[in-house]
PDB file of C-alpha atoms in Angstrom:
ATOM      1  CA  MET A   1     -16.037  88.368  10.800  1.00  0.00           C
ATOM      2  CA  GLN A   2     -17.959  90.898  12.863  1.00  0.00           C
ATOM      3  CA  ILE A   3     -21.710  91.521  12.526  1.00  0.00           C
ATOM      4  CA  GLU A   4     -23.118  94.134  14.870  1.00  0.00           C
ATOM      5  CA  ASP A   5     -22.185  92.990  18.411  1.00  0.00           C
ATOM      6  CA  LYS A   6     -21.171  89.374  17.529  1.00  0.00           C
ATOM      7  CA  LYS A   7     -17.964  87.804  16.262  1.00  0.00           C
ATOM      8  CA  PHE A   8     -17.940  84.811  13.935  1.00  0.00           C
ATOM      9  CA  GLU A   9     -15.219  82.477  12.665  1.00  0.00           C
ATOM     10  CA  LEU A  10     -15.102  80.333   9.524  1.00  0.00           C
ATOM     11  CA  TYR A  11     -17.011  77.083  10.041  1.00  0.00           C
ATOM     12  CA  LEU A  12     -17.889  75.608   6.607  1.00  0.00           C
ATOM     13  CA  SER A  13     -16.097  76.513   3.385  1.00  0.00           C
ATOM     14  CA  GLU A  14     -17.814  77.198   0.085  1.00  0.00           C
ATOM     15  CA  GLU A  15     -16.271  73.988  -1.282  1.00  0.00           C
ATOM     16  CA  ARG A  16     -17.756  71.862   1.517  1.00  0.00           C
ATOM     17  CA  ILE A  17     -21.163  73.524   1.086  1.00  0.00           C
ATOM     18  CA  GLN A  18     -21.218  72.935  -2.680  1.00  0.00           C
ATOM     19  CA  GLU A  19     -20.074  69.320  -2.278  1.00  0.00           C
ATOM     20  CA  SER A  20     -22.921  68.603   0.142  1.00  0.00           C
ATOM     21  CA  ILE A  21     -25.466  70.281  -2.161  1.00  0.00           C
ATOM     22  CA  LYS A  22     -24.392  68.022  -5.040  1.00  0.00           C
ATOM     23  CA  GLU A  23     -24.827  64.971  -2.788  1.00  0.00           C
ATOM     24  CA  VAL A  24     -28.358  66.076  -1.809  1.00  0.00           C
ATOM     25  CA  ALA A  25     -29.237  66.749  -5.473  1.00  0.00           C
ATOM     26  CA  ASN A  26     -27.955  63.314  -6.515  1.00  0.00           C
ATOM     27  CA  ARG A  27     -30.184  61.619  -3.923  1.00  0.00           C
ATOM     28  CA  ILE A  28     -33.228  63.639  -4.984  1.00  0.00           C
ATOM     29  CA  ASN A  29     -32.511  62.940  -8.678  1.00  0.00           C
ATOM     30  CA  GLU A  30     -32.345  59.210  -7.931  1.00  0.00           C
ATOM     31  CA  ASP A  31     -35.399  59.089  -5.643  1.00  0.00           C
ATOM     32  CA  TYR A  32     -37.645  61.054  -8.031  1.00  0.00           C
ATOM     33  CA  LYS A  33     -36.390  59.682 -11.358  1.00  0.00           C
ATOM     34  CA  GLY A  34     -39.245  59.878 -13.869  1.00  0.00           C
ATOM     35  CA  GLU A  35     -41.399  62.011 -11.526  1.00  0.00           C
ATOM     36  CA  LYS A  36     -42.275  65.671 -11.673  1.00  0.00           C
ATOM     37  CA  ILE A  37     -41.752  67.514  -8.399  1.00  0.00           C
ATOM     38  CA  ILE A  38     -42.322  70.930  -6.917  1.00  0.00           C
ATOM     39  CA  PHE A  39     -39.653  72.466  -4.736  1.00  0.00           C
ATOM     40  CA  VAL A  40     -40.852  74.918  -2.095  1.00  0.00           C
ATOM     41  CA  GLY A  41     -38.026  77.158  -0.895  1.00  0.00           C
ATOM     42  CA  VAL A  42     -38.315  78.831   2.476  1.00  0.00           C
ATOM     43  CA  LEU A  43     -37.342  82.503   2.387  1.00  0.00           C
ATOM     44  CA  ASN A  44     -35.222  84.312   3.251  1.00  0.00           C
ATOM     45  CA  GLY A  45     -32.543  81.877   4.369  1.00  0.00           C
ATOM     46  CA  ALA A  46     -32.882  79.103   1.789  1.00  0.00           C
ATOM     47  CA  PHE A  47     -32.574  81.267  -1.325  1.00  0.00           C
ATOM     48  CA  MET A  48     -28.885  80.448  -1.895  1.00  0.00           C
ATOM     49  CA  PHE A  49     -29.324  76.730  -1.131  1.00  0.00           C
ATOM     50  CA  ALA A  50     -32.372  76.577  -3.431  1.00  0.00           C
ATOM     51  CA  ALA A  51     -30.527  78.287  -6.290  1.00  0.00           C
ATOM     52  CA  ASP A  52     -27.452  76.059  -6.049  1.00  0.00           C
ATOM     53  CA  LEU A  53     -29.510  72.883  -5.559  1.00  0.00           C
ATOM     54  CA  MET A  54     -31.643  73.639  -8.639  1.00  0.00           C
ATOM     55  CA  LYS A  55     -28.481  73.885 -10.751  1.00  0.00           C
ATOM     56  CA  ASN A  56     -27.855  70.205  -9.894  1.00  0.00           C
ATOM     57  CA  ILE A  57     -31.397  68.860 -10.322  1.00  0.00           C
ATOM     58  CA  ALA A  58     -31.932  66.826 -13.511  1.00  0.00           C
ATOM     59  CA  LEU A  59     -35.708  66.360 -13.205  1.00  0.00           C
ATOM     60  CA  ASP A  60     -38.869  67.954 -14.522  1.00  0.00           C
ATOM     61  CA  CYS A  61     -39.598  70.364 -11.703  1.00  0.00           C
ATOM     62  CA  GLU A  62     -41.051  73.652 -10.573  1.00  0.00           C
ATOM     63  CA  ILE A  63     -39.984  75.919  -7.750  1.00  0.00           C
ATOM     64  CA  SER A  64     -42.044  78.198  -5.556  1.00  0.00           C
ATOM     65  CA  PHE A  65     -41.293  80.067  -2.343  1.00  0.00           C
ATOM     66  CA  VAL A  66     -42.922  80.729   1.006  1.00  0.00           C
ATOM     67  CA  LYS A  67     -41.773  83.040   3.754  1.00  0.00           C
ATOM     68  CA  VAL A  68     -42.090  82.251   7.434  1.00  0.00           C
ATOM     69  CA  SER A  69     -40.348  83.723  10.443  1.00  0.00           C
ATOM     70  CA  SER A  70     -39.477  82.320  13.862  1.00  0.00           C
ATOM     71  CA  TYR A  71     -36.154  83.953  14.787  1.00  0.00           C
ATOM     72  CA  LYS A  72     -35.280  87.172  16.550  1.00  0.00           C
ATOM     73  CA  GLY A  73     -31.550  87.790  16.879  1.00  0.00           C
ATOM     74  CA  THR A  74     -29.816  84.490  17.691  1.00  0.00           C
ATOM     75  CA  SER A  75     -32.748  82.519  19.089  1.00  0.00           C
ATOM     76  CA  SER A  76     -36.148  81.201  18.097  1.00  0.00           C
ATOM     77  CA  THR A  77     -39.201  83.052  19.344  1.00  0.00           C
ATOM     78  CA  GLY A  78     -41.073  79.750  19.704  1.00  0.00           C
ATOM     79  CA  GLN A  79     -43.735  80.962  17.256  1.00  0.00           C
ATOM     80  CA  VAL A  80     -43.785  80.682  13.469  1.00  0.00           C
ATOM     81  CA  HIS A  81     -45.492  83.394  11.463  1.00  0.00           C
ATOM     82  CA  GLU A  82     -46.516  82.923   7.828  1.00  0.00           C
ATOM     83  CA  LEU A  83     -45.456  86.029   5.939  1.00  0.00           C
ATOM     84  CA  ILE A  84     -45.882  84.828   2.332  1.00  0.00           C
ATOM     85  CA  GLY A  85     -48.017  81.761   1.698  1.00  0.00           C
ATOM     86  CA  LEU A  86     -47.892  79.050  -0.940  1.00  0.00           C
ATOM     87  CA  SER A  87     -49.462  80.168  -4.231  1.00  0.00           C
ATOM     88  CA  THR A  88     -48.638  77.093  -6.369  1.00  0.00           C
ATOM     89  CA  ASP A  89     -51.104  74.232  -6.911  1.00  0.00           C
ATOM     90  CA  ILE A  90     -49.537  71.163  -5.250  1.00  0.00           C
ATOM     91  CA  LYS A  91     -52.552  68.828  -5.254  1.00  0.00           C
ATOM     92  CA  ASP A  92     -51.488  65.275  -6.188  1.00  0.00           C
ATOM     93  CA  LYS A  93     -47.857  66.351  -6.685  1.00  0.00           C
ATOM     94  CA  HIS A  94     -44.564  65.447  -5.008  1.00  0.00           C
ATOM     95  CA  VAL A  95     -43.300  68.349  -2.886  1.00  0.00           C
ATOM     96  CA  VAL A  96     -39.782  68.856  -1.528  1.00  0.00           C
ATOM     97  CA  ILE A  97     -39.461  71.683   1.002  1.00  0.00           C
ATOM     98  CA  LEU A  98     -36.078  73.427   0.807  1.00  0.00           C
ATOM     99  CA  GLU A  99     -34.722  74.741   4.106  1.00  0.00           C
ATOM    100  CA  ASP A 100     -31.419  76.421   4.872  1.00  0.00           C
ATOM    101  CA  ILE A 101     -31.296  74.925   8.364  1.00  0.00           C
ATOM    102  CA  VAL A 102     -33.462  72.658  10.497  1.00  0.00           C
ATOM    103  CA  ASP A 103     -32.989  73.037  14.230  1.00  0.00           C
ATOM    104  CA  SER A 104     -36.017  72.801  16.555  1.00  0.00           C
ATOM    105  CA  GLY A 105     -38.398  71.624  13.813  1.00  0.00           C
ATOM    106  CA  LEU A 106     -40.948  74.318  14.668  1.00  0.00           C
ATOM    107  CA  THR A 107     -40.821  75.889  11.212  1.00  0.00           C
ATOM    108  CA  LEU A 108     -41.199  72.473   9.568  1.00  0.00           C
ATOM    109  CA  SER A 109     -44.333  71.744  11.569  1.00  0.00           C
ATOM    110  CA  LYS A 110     -45.866  75.010  10.321  1.00  0.00           C
ATOM    111  CA  LEU A 111     -44.808  74.266   6.748  1.00  0.00           C
ATOM    112  CA  TYR A 112     -46.246  70.755   6.843  1.00  0.00           C
ATOM    113  CA  SER A 113     -49.595  72.114   8.033  1.00  0.00           C
ATOM    114  CA  MET A 114     -49.525  74.777   5.280  1.00  0.00           C
ATOM    115  CA  ILE A 115     -48.735  72.215   2.581  1.00  0.00           C
ATOM    116  CA  ASP A 116     -50.561  69.103   3.754  1.00  0.00           C
ATOM    117  CA  HIS A 117     -54.045  70.619   3.571  1.00  0.00           C
ATOM    118  CA  ASN A 118     -53.453  71.052  -0.202  1.00  0.00           C
ATOM    119  CA  SER A 119     -53.364  67.230  -0.703  1.00  0.00           C
ATOM    120  CA  PRO A 120     -49.900  66.638  -2.204  1.00  0.00           C
ATOM    121  CA  THR A 121     -48.867  63.100  -3.203  1.00  0.00           C
ATOM    122  CA  SER A 122     -45.841  63.315  -0.906  1.00  0.00           C
ATOM    123  CA  VAL A 123     -43.917  65.848   1.160  1.00  0.00           C
ATOM    124  CA  GLU A 124     -40.232  65.599   2.045  1.00  0.00           C
ATOM    125  CA  VAL A 125     -37.659  68.071   3.334  1.00  0.00           C
ATOM    126  CA  ALA A 126     -34.201  68.846   1.964  1.00  0.00           C
ATOM    127  CA  THR A 127     -31.990  71.011   4.138  1.00  0.00           C
ATOM    128  CA  LEU A 128     -28.444  72.221   3.798  1.00  0.00           C
ATOM    129  CA  LEU A 129     -27.876  72.096   7.566  1.00  0.00           C
ATOM    130  CA  TYR A 130     -29.442  69.979  10.310  1.00  0.00           C
ATOM    131  CA  LYS A 131     -29.003  70.267  14.092  1.00  0.00           C
ATOM    132  CA  PRO A 132     -30.155  66.831  15.342  1.00  0.00           C
ATOM    133  CA  ASP A 133     -29.445  67.751  18.995  1.00  0.00           C
ATOM    134  CA  ALA A 134     -31.875  70.685  18.781  1.00  0.00           C
ATOM    135  CA  PHE A 135     -34.599  68.879  16.814  1.00  0.00           C
ATOM    136  CA  LYS A 136     -37.865  68.326  18.704  1.00  0.00           C
ATOM    137  CA  GLY A 137     -40.303  68.105  15.791  1.00  0.00           C
ATOM    138  CA  LYS A 138     -42.065  65.137  14.288  1.00  0.00           C
ATOM    139  CA  TYR A 139     -40.923  65.660  10.677  1.00  0.00           C
ATOM    140  CA  PRO A 140     -37.143  65.180  10.393  1.00  0.00           C
ATOM    141  CA  PRO A 141     -35.598  66.098   7.055  1.00  0.00           C
ATOM    142  CA  LYS A 142     -35.052  63.252   4.585  1.00  0.00           C
ATOM    143  CA  TYR A 143     -32.268  64.988   2.645  1.00  0.00           C
ATOM    144  CA  VAL A 144     -29.512  66.498   4.789  1.00  0.00           C
ATOM    145  CA  GLY A 145     -26.414  68.205   3.454  1.00  0.00           C
ATOM    146  CA  ILE A 146     -24.448  68.571   6.716  1.00  0.00           C
ATOM    147  CA  GLU A 147     -25.264  67.733  10.334  1.00  0.00           C
ATOM    148  CA  ILE A 148     -23.938  70.369  12.721  1.00  0.00           C
ATOM    149  CA  PRO A 149     -23.915  70.950  16.496  1.00  0.00           C
ATOM    150  CA  ASN A 150     -26.425  73.293  18.109  1.00  0.00           C
ATOM    151  CA  LYS A 151     -24.460  76.527  17.653  1.00  0.00           C
ATOM    152  CA  PHE A 152     -25.498  79.764  15.993  1.00  0.00           C
ATOM    153  CA  ILE A 153     -24.182  80.203  12.452  1.00  0.00           C
ATOM    154  CA  VAL A 154     -24.386  82.856   9.755  1.00  0.00           C
ATOM    155  CA  GLY A 155     -23.613  83.158   6.054  1.00  0.00           C
ATOM    156  CA  TYR A 156     -24.687  81.547   2.795  1.00  0.00           C
ATOM    157  CA  GLY A 157     -28.248  82.790   3.251  1.00  0.00           C
ATOM    158  CA  LEU A 158     -28.305  82.551   7.059  1.00  0.00           C
ATOM    159  CA  ASP A 159     -28.380  85.843   8.923  1.00  0.00           C
ATOM    160  CA  TYR A 160     -27.852  87.624  12.182  1.00  0.00           C
ATOM    161  CA  LEU A 161     -30.140  90.649  12.408  1.00  0.00           C
ATOM    162  CA  GLU A 162     -30.705  90.332   8.623  1.00  0.00           C
ATOM    163  CA  GLN A 163     -26.966  90.688   7.922  1.00  0.00           C
ATOM    164  CA  GLY A 164     -24.347  88.197   6.728  1.00  0.00           C
ATOM    165  CA  ARG A 165     -26.501  86.339   4.186  1.00  0.00           C
ATOM    166  CA  ASN A 166     -24.230  87.269   1.276  1.00  0.00           C
ATOM    167  CA  THR A 167     -21.135  85.215   2.151  1.00  0.00           C
ATOM    168  CA  ARG A 168     -20.035  82.121   0.236  1.00  0.00           C
ATOM    169  CA  ASP A 169     -18.901  80.409   3.450  1.00  0.00           C
ATOM    170  CA  ILE A 170     -20.680  79.733   6.740  1.00  0.00           C
ATOM    171  CA  TYR A 171     -19.418  81.205   9.997  1.00  0.00           C
ATOM    172  CA  GLN A 172     -19.964  80.108  13.615  1.00  0.00           C
ATOM    173  CA  ILE A 173     -20.460  82.478  16.512  1.00  0.00           C
ATOM    174  CA  THR A 174     -17.386  82.705  18.764  1.00  0.00           C
ATOM    175  CA  GLU A 175     -18.841  84.304  21.878  1.00  0.00           C
TER     176      GLU A 175
END
């Protein structure tokens, strides 16, 4: 697959992605049995993960979204900007942040500071993809679909220059 000036090859199939989402949902369903939780999806990348995860959640729950940005092209800018903030009341509630991918942990740190000052009962992170070799934050995700190496990927909500989000599979950069 070609997007702009970069070439990508198939890395994770739709079947593998969906299988891992069901596993994450099963763990969340078990851990929060009898509890009401609020999912907070991180736009734009996590919209597909959030939608497919919610189809497998068997709990009383709500979902809300925030939008933050830290990437330009294929690398992090080192700064996280809040573009759309949290508008849902999360005081004394269990919150699960939904991320498409966790790499450096910079975005998670920003999200924790956004959410924590609203006094939730608990805050955890569920992510489709996790790059443990790139992680430098203090809040690792509790629910991880697939651990991957520190390579740039696109598809299934993840983008390169805002393109490629609409694929069912995930592709890895080849150059």
